[in-house]
Coordinates of C-alpha atoms in Angstrom, one line a residue:
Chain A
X26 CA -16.4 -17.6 26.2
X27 CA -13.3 -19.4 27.3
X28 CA -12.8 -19.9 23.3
X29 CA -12.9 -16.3 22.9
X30 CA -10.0 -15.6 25.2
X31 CA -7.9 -18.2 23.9
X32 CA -8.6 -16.6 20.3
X33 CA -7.9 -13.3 21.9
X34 CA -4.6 -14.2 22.9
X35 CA -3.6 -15.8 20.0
X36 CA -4.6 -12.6 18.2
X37 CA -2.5 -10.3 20.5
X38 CA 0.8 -12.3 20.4
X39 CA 0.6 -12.7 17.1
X40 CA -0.1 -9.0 16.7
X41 CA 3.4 -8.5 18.7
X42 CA 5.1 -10.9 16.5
X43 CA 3.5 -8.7 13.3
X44 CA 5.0 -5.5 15.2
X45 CA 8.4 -7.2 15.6
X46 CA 9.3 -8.3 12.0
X47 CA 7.8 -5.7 9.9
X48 CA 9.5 -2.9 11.7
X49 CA 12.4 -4.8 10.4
X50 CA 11.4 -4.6 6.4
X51 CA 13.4 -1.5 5.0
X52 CA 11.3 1.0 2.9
X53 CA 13.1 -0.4 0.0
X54 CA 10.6 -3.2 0.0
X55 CA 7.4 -2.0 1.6
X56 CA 5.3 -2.2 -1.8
X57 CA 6.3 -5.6 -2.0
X58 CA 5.5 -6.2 1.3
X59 CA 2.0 -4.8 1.1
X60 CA 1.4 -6.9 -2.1
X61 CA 2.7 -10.2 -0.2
X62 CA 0.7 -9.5 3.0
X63 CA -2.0 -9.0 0.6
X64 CA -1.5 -12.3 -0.7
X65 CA -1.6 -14.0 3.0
X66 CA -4.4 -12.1 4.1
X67 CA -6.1 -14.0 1.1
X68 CA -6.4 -17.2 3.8
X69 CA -9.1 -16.1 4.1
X70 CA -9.8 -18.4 1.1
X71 CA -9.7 -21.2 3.9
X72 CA -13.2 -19.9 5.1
X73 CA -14.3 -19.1 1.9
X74 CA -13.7 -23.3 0.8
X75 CA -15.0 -24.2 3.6
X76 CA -18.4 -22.7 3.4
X77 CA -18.6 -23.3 -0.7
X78 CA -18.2 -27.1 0.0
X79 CA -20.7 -27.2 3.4
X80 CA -24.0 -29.1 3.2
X81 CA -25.0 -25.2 4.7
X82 CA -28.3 -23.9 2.7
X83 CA -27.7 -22.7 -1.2
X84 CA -27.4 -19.1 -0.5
X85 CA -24.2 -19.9 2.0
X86 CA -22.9 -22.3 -0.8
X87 CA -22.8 -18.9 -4.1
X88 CA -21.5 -16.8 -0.9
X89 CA -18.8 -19.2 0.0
X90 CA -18.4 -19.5 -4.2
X91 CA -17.9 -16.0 -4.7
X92 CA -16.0 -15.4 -1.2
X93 CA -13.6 -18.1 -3.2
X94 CA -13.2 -15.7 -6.1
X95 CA -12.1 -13.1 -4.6
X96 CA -9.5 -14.8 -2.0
X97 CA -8.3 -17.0 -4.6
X98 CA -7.4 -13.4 -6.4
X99 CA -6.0 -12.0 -3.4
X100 CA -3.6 -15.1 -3.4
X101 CA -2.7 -15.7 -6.5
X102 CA -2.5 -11.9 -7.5
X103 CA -0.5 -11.1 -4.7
X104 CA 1.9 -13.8 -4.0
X105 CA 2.7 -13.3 -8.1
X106 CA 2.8 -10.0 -8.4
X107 CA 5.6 -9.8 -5.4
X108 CA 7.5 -12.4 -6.9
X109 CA 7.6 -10.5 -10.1
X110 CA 8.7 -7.3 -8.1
X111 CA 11.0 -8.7 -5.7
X112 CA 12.8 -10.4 -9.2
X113 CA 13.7 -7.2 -9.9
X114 CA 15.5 -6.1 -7.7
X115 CA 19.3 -6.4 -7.8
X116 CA 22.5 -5.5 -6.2
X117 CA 25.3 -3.6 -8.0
X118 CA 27.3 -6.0 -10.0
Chain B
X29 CA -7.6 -36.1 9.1
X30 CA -8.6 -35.4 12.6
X31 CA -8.9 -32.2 14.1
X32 CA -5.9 -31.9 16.0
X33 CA -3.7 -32.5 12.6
X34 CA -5.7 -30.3 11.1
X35 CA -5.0 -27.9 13.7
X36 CA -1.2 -28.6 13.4
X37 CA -1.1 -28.0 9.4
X38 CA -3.0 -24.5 9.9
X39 CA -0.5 -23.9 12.5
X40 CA 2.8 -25.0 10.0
X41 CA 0.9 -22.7 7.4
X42 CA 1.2 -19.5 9.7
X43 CA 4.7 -20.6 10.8
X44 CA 5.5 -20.2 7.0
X45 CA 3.8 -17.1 6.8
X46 CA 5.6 -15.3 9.8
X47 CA 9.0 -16.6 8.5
X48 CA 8.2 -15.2 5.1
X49 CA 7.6 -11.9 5.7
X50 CA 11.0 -12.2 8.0
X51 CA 12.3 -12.7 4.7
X52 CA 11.0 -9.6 3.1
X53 CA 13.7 -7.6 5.8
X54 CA 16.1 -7.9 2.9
X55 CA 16.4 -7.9 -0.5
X56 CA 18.5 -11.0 -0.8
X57 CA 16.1 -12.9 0.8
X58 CA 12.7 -11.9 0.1
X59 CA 12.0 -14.1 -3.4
X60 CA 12.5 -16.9 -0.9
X61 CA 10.6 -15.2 1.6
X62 CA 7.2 -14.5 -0.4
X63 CA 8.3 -18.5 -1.5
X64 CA 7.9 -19.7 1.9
X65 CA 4.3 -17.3 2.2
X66 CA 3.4 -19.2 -0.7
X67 CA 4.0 -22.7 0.5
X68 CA 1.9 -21.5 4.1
X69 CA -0.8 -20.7 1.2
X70 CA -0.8 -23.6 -0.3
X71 CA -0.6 -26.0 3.2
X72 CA -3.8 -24.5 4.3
X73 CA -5.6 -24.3 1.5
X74 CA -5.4 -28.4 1.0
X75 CA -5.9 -28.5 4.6
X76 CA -9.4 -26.9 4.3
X77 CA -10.0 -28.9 1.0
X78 CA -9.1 -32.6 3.1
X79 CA -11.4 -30.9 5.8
X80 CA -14.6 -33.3 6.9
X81 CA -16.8 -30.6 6.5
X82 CA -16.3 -30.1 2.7
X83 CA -18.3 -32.3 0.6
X84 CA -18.9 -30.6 -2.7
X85 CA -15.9 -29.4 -4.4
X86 CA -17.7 -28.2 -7.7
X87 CA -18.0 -24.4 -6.2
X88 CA -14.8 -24.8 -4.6
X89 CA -12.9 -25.9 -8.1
X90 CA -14.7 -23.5 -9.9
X91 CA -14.4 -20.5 -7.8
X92 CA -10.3 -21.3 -7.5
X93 CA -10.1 -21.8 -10.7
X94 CA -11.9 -18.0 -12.0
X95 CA -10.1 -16.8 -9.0
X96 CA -6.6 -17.8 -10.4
X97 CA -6.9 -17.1 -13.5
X98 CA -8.2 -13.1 -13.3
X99 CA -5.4 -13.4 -10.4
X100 CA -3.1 -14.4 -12.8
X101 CA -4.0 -12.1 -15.6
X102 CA -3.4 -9.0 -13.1
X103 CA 0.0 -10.1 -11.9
X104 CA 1.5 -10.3 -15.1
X105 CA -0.1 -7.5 -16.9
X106 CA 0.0 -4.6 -14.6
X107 CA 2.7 -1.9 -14.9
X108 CA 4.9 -1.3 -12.2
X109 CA 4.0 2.6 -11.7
X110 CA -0.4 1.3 -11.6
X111 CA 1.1 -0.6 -8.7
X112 CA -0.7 1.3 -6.1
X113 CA -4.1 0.3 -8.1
X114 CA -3.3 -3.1 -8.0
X115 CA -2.7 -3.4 -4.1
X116 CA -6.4 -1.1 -4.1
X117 CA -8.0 -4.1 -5.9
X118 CA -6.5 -6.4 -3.7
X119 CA -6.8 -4.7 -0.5
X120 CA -10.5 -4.9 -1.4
X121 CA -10.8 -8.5 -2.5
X122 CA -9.4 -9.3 0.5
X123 CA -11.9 -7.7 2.6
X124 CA -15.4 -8.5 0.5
X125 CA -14.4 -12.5 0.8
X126 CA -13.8 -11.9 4.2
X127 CA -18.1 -10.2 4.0
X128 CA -18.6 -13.1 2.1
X129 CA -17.2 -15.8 4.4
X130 CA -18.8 -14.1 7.4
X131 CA -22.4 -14.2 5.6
X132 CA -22.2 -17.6 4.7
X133 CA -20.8 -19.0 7.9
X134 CA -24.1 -17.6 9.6
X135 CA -26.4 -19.0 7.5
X136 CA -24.4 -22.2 7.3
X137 CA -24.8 -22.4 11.4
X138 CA -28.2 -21.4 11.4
X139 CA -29.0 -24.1 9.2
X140 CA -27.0 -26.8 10.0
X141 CA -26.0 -26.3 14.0
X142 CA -27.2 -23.6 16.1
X143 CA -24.9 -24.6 19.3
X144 CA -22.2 -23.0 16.9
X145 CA -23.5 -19.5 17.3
X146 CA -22.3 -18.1 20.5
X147 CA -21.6 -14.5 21.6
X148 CA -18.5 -14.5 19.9
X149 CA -19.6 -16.0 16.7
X150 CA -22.3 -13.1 16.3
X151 CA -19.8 -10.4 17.6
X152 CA -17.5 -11.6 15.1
X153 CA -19.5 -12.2 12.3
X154 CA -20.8 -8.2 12.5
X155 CA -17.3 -7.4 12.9
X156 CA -15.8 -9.1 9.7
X157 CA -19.4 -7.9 7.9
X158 CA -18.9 -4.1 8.7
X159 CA -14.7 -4.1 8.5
X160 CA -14.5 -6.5 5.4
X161 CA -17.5 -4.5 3.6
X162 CA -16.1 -0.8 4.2
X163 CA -11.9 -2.0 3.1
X164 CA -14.2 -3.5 0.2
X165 CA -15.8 -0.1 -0.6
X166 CA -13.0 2.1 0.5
X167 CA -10.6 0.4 -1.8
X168 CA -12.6 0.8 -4.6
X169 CA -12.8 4.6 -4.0
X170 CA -9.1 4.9 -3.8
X171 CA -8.7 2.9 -7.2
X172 CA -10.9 5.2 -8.8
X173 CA -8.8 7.8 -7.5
X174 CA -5.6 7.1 -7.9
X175 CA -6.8 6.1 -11.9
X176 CA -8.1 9.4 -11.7
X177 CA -11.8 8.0 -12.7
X178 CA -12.9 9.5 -9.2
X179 CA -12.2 13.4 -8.3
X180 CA -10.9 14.9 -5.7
X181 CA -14.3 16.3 -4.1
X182 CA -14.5 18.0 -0.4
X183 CA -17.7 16.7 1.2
X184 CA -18.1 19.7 3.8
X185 CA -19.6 17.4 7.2
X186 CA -18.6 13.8 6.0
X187 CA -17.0 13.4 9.6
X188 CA -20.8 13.8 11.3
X189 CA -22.0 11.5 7.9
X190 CA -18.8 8.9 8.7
X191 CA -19.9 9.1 12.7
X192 CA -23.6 8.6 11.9
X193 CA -23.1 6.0 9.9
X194 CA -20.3 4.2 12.2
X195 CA -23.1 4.4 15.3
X196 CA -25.4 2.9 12.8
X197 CA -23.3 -0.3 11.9
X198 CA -22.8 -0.8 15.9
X199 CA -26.1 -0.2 16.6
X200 CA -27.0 -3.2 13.9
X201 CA -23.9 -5.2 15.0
X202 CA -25.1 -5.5 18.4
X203 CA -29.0 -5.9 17.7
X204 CA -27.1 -8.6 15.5
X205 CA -25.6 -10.3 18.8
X206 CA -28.9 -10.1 20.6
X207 CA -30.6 -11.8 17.9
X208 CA -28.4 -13.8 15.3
X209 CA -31.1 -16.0 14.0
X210 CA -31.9 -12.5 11.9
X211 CA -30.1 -12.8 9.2
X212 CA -31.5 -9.2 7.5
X213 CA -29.8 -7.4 10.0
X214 CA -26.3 -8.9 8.7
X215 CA -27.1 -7.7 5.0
X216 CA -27.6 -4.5 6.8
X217 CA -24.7 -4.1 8.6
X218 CA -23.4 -4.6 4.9
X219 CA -25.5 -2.0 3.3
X220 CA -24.4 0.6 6.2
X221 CA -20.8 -0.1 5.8
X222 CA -20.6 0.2 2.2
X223 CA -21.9 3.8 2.7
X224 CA -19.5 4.3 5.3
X225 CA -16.6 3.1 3.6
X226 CA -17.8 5.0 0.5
X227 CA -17.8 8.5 2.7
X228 CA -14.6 7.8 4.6
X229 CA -12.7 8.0 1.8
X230 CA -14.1 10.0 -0.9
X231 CA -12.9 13.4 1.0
X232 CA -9.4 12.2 1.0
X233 CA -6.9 14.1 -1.2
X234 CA -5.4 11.5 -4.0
X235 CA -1.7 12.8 -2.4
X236 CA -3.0 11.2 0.8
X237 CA -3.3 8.0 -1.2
X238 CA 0.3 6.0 0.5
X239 CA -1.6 7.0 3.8
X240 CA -5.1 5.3 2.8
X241 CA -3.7 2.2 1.1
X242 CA -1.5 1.3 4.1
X243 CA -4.8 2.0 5.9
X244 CA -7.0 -0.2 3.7
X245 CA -4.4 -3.2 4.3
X246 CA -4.5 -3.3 7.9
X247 CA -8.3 -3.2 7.5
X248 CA -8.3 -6.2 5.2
X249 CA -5.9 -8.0 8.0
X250 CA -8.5 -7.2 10.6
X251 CA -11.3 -8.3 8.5
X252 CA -9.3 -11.6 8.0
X253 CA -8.9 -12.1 11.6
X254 CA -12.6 -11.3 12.7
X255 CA -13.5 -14.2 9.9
X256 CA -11.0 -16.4 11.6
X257 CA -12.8 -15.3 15.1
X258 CA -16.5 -16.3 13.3
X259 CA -15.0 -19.8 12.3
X260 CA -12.4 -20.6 15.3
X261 CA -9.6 -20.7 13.2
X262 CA -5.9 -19.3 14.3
X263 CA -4.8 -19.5 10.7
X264 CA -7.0 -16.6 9.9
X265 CA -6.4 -15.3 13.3
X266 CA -3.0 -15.2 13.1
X267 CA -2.5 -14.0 9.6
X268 CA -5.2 -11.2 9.8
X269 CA -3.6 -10.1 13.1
X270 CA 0.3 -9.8 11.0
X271 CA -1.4 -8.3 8.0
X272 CA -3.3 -5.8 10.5
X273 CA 0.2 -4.7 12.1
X274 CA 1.7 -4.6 8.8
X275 CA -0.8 -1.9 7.7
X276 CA -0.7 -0.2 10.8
X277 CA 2.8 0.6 10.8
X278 CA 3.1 1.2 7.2
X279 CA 0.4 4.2 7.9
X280 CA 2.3 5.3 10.8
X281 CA 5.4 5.9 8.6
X282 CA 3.7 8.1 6.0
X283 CA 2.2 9.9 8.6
X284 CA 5.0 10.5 10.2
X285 CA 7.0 11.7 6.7
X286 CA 3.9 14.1 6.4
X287 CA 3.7 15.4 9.7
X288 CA 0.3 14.9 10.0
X289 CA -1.9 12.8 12.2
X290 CA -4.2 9.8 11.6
X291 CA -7.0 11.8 12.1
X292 CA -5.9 14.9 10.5
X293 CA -5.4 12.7 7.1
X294 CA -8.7 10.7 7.6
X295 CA -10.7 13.7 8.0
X296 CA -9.3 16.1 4.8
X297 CA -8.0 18.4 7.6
X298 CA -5.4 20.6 6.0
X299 CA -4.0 23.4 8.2
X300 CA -4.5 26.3 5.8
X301 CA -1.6 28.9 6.2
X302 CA -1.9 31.9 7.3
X303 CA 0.6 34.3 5.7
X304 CA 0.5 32.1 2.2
X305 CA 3.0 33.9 0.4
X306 CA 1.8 34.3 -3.3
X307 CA 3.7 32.6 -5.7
X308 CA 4.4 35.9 -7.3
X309 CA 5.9 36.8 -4.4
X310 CA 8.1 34.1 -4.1
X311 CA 9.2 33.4 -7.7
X312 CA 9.1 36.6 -8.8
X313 CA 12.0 37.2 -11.3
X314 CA 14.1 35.0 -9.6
X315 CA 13.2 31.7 -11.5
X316 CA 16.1 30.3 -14.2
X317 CA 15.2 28.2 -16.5
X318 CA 18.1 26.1 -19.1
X319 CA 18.2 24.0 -21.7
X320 CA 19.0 20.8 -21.6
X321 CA 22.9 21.9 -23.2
X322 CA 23.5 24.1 -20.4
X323 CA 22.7 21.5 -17.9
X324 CA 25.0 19.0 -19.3
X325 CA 27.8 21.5 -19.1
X326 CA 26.8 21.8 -15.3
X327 CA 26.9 18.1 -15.2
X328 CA 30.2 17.2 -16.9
X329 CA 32.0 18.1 -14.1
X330 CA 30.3 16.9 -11.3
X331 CA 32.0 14.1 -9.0
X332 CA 28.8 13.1 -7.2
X333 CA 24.9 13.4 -8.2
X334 CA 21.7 12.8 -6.2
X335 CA 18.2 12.0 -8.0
X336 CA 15.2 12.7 -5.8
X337 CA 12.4 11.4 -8.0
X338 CA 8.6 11.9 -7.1
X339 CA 5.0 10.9 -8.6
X340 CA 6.0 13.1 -11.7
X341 CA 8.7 10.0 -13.0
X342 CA 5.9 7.5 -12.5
X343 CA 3.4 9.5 -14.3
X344 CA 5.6 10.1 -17.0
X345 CA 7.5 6.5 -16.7
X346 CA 10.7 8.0 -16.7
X347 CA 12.6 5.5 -14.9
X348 CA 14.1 3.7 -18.0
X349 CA 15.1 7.2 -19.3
X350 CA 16.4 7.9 -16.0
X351 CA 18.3 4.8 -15.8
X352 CA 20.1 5.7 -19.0
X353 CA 21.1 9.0 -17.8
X354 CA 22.2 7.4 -14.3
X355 CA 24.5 5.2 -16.2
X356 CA 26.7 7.7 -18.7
X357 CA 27.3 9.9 -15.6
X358 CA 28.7 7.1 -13.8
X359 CA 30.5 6.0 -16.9
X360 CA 32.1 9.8 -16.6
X361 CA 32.9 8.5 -13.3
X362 CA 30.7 10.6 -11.4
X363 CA 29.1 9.0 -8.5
X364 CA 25.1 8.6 -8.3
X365 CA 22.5 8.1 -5.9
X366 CA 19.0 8.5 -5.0
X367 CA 17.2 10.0 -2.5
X368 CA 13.8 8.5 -1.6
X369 CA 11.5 10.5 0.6
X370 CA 9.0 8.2 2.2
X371 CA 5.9 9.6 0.8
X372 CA 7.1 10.0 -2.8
X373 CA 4.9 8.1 -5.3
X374 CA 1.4 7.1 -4.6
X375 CA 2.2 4.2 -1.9
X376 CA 5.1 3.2 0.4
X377 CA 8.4 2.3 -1.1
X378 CA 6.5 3.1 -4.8
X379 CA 9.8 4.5 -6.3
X380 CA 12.3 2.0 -5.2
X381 CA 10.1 -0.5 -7.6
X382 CA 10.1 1.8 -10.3
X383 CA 14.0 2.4 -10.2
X384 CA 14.2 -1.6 -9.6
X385 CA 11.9 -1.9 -12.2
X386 CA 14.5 0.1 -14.4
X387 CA 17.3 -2.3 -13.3
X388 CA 19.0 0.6 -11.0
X389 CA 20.4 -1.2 -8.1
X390 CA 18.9 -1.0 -4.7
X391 CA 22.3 -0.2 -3.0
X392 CA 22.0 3.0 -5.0
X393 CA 18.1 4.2 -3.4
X394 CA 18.5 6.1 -0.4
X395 CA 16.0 6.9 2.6
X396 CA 15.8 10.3 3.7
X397 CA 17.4 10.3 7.2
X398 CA 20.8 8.3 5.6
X399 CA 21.4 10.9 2.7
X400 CA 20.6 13.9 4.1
X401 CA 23.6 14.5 5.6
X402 CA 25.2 14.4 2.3
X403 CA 23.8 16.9 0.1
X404 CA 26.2 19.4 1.3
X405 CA 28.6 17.5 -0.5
X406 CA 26.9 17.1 -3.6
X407 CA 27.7 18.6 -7.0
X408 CA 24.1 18.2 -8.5
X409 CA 21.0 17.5 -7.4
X410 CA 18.4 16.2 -9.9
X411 CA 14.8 16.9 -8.7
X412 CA 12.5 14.8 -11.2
X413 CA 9.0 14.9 -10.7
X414 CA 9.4 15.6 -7.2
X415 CA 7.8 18.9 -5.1
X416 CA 6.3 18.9 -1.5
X417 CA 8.9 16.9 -0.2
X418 CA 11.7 19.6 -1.4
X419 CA 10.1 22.5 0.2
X420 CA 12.9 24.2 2.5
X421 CA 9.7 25.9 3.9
X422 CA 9.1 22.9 5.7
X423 CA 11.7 23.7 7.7
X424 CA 12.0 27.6 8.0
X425 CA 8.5 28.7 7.8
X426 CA 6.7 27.8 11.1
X427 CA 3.4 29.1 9.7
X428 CA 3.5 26.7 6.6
X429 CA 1.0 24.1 6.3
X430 CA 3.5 21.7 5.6
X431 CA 6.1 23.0 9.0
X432 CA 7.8 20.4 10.4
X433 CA 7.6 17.9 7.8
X434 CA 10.9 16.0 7.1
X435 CA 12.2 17.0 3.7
X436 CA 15.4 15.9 1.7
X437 CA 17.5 18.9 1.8
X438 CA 17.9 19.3 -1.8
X439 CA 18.9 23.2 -1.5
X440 CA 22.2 22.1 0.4
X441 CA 23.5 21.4 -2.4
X442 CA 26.0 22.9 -5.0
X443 CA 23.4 23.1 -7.7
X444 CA 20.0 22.1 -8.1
X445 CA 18.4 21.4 -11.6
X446 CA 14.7 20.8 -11.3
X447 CA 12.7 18.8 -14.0
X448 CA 9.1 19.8 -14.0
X449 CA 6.4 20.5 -16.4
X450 CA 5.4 23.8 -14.9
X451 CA 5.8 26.0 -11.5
X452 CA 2.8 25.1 -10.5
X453 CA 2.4 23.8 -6.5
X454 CA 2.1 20.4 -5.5
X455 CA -0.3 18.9 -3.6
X456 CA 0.1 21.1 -0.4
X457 CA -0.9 24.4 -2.7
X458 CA 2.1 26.5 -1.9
X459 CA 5.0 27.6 -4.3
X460 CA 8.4 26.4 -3.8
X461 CA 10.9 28.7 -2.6
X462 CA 13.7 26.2 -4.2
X463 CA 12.6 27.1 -7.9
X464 CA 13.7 30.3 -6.8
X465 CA 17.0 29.5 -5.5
X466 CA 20.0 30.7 -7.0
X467 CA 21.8 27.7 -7.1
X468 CA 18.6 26.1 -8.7
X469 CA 17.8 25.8 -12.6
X470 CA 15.0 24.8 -13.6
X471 CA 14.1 22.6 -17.1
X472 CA 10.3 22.9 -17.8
X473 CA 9.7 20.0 -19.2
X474 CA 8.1 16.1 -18.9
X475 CA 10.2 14.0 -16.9
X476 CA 11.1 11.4 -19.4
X477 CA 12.3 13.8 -21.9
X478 CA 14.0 16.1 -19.8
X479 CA 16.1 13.3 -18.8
X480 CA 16.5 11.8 -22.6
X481 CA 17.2 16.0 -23.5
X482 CA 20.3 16.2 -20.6
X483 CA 21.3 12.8 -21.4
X484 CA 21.7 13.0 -25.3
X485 CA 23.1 17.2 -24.7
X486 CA 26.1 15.2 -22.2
X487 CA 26.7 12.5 -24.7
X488 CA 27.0 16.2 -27.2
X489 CA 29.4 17.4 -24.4

């Protein structure tokens, strides 16, 4: 229980800090910031390694497999995608 | 590596990610930015793989390596105007793995150490099963939407479906918490939320797609974070939890530029007006159309132009065209902007990547609130594409069902040529007293050549 609440609050500061910044992200760029928090919400690939690699029982192992599929595509995707956009744009030269 | 390093390099990787997106609050620095999110990425990632717990990395390299490459493939060979699709996919992707991750990390504890299922473990592990399963589900609905492969359709009672179902996946969620060694009632919770997200969205109009795709984003955040709650890890925590604002305020801000509510978007709800004028009434006789030579002559003299473009420039990828056209009139010496209304296109901020896309500066795209004080003092107005969100009903017609929704006031202007295939309405079903206007001409036409027609008629001029 006492994890819980320290997860808890970890979730709700960091919840603040999400307010805080994007609020700050002009609408010029809020496709390329849906595609890059796409791209982080892909960690969780973390999970997704751990439980493909775990000694766990086969079933967990082609979850975890798959679960790496599709955060590895979340990642990768995302992160290149909104470096492809973002190159674009430009100031007046 | 012990745990408390391990700990530390998870923490360094959501450091990077916070400072990343701070980059993304300007143009200048937001390569470096999504740089940065890429390095947090990365940090993590070879964290988990150093991780004691991993002992089999065939899966692992396998799966990373599938995972990159389709990854890869999308990045570089999607079109800026199927954008919207491509955030769908990955709004979805996100939140299956996070399904997947939540599946597998039950079995794994039931297997290998049942001290590790607690209260919050279960609680969580229903949670990331029924969010991750209906962001998976919903997103796929709004793909097939907004490829037009699914129809609009109105389910008449898919509220009392969506509530039935949501009571449902709690019900499961906390028989799952009583009893987590049952591992059918997981697959369960699954099977009820892919129903559920199926429902929730297949009502929903494809113009309420900016609204739903922010939506869907925050979702796969939360999912993220309930994963990172099943596996007591703040990297997930943390980065779900930014993600889920993200998304959140993203769909506050179309709603907002709708004037609508949450619920009133979620649920299909669309006030239905009660003195619809008929669009005989309103464009009775009073419509003028040009060619493409008349417009330039209005053109040529113009000292300052404002583009509003809408979803008809991405349908019709105009934007290069457009581009073209920007650039003779401000070799005329005219001055040009554009005006960007914050639901134009099919998600937030879809135009200014389009116009980017076309190599317009960003300097040059304007929101709504900064340029609407200008039109008074603009020569021409082009409307490309564009409709709903140039209705002067909006503000003068209390009983419209779109009254009280910001607009860019387009009809202040000196004149107003409007590119558009055909009078009819836009997505809110009512005509457009603006067609009308008589400062307003109208060129019936697809938006990429109406602007190559003006274009090459001024070059005539």
């Amino acid at each position: 229980m006492e994890m819980l609440v320290v997860s808890l609050t970890v979730f709700v500061l960091a919840l603040f800090v999400g307010v805080e910044i994007i609020t700050k992200v002009p609408p010029n760029l809020h496709t390329p910031l849906m595609s890059g928090s796409n791209a982080i919400s892909g960690i969780t690939l973390v999970g997704a390694i751990l439980s493909a690699g775990s000694l766990g029982p086969q079933v967990a192992t082609i979850l975890g497999f798959l679960a790496v599929i599709f955060a590895t595509i979340n990642v990768v995707g995302g992160f290149m995608v909104t470096n492809r956009m973002l190159g674009m744009f430009r100031r007046k030269d | 590596m012990g745990s408390a390093l391990i700990n530390l390099a998870y923490l360094a990787a959501a450091t990077l990610f916070i400072l990343g997106i701070k980059g993304l609050t300007h143009p200048r620095t937001a390569v470096r930015g999504n740089q940065l999110g890429a390095i947090g990425m990365l940090i993590a990632v070879v964290t988990a793989l150093v991780d004691q717990q991993v002992v089999n990395y065939v899966w692992i390299i396998a799966g990373l390596v599938i995972g990159s490459g389709i990854g890869a493939l999308m990045a570089t060979r999607v079109q800026m105007t199927d954008m919207p699709q491509m955030v769908a996919l990955l709004n979805g992707f996100g939140g299956i793995a996070s399904t997947l991750v939540a599946g597998a990390a039950l079995l794994d504890a039931l297997q290998i150490d049942l001290s590790l299922v607690t209260i919050q473990f279960a609680i969580a592990t229903a949670a990331s099963g029924l969010i991750g399963t209906v962001t998976f589900w919903g997103s796929m609905v709004a793909f097939g939407k907004l490829q037009g492969i699914v129809k609009d359709v109105r389910l008449s009672g898919a509220q009392i479906i969506n509530a039935i179902l949501l009571v449902i996946a709690l019900a499961l969620s906390g028989w799952l918490v009583v009893d987590p060694t049952a591992t059918w009632i997981y697959w369960a919770i699954v099977l009820v939320s892919t129903l559920l997200g199926l429902s929730l969205v297949f009502p929903i109009g494809g113009a309420d797609m900016p609204v739903v795709i922010s939506l869907l984003n925050s979702y796969s955040g939360i999912a993220a974070s309930a994963a990172g709650f099943v596996l007591n890890n703040n990297a997930l925590i943390i980065t779900g939890s930014l993600v889920g604002a993200s998304g959140i305020i993203l769909t506050s801000i179309m709603c907002r530029a709708m004037n609508r509510s949450l619920t009133n978007v979620l649920f299909g709800i669309w006030v239905a007006s009660d003195e619809a004028q008929s669009s005989d009434e309103v464009y009775g006789g009073r419509v003028k159309s040009a060619n493409a030579e008349e417009l330039a002559m209005l053109m040529e003299a113009a000292r300052r132009v404002v583009i509003v473009p809408g979803y008809g420039m991405a349908v019709s990828q105009a934007q290069h065209a457009v581009r073209d056209l920007v650039n003779l009139l401000e070799e005329r010496g005219a001055e040009v902007e554009f005006a960007i209304h914050p639901v134009a296109g099919r998600m937030p901020g879809h135009m200014n990547v389009l116009l980017a896309e076309a190599d317009i500066p960003y300097d040059k795209m304007k929101e709504m609130d900064e340029i609407n004080p200008s039109f008074d003092q603009t020569d021409v107005v082009i409307v490309i594409g564009a409709n709903d969100v140039v209705n002067p009903l909006a503000r003068t017609d209390p009983g419209s069902p779109i009254a009280g929704m910001p607009i860019l006031n387009v009809d202040k202007a000196r004149s107003i040529i409007v590119i558009k295939r055909s009078l009819s309405p836009g997505f809110a079903g009512i005509p457009n007293p603006l067609f009308a206007a008589d400062n307003t001409l109208m060129l019936f036409a697809d938006a990429k050549k109406g602007a190559l027609d003006i274009m090459n008629a001024l070059k005539a001029v």
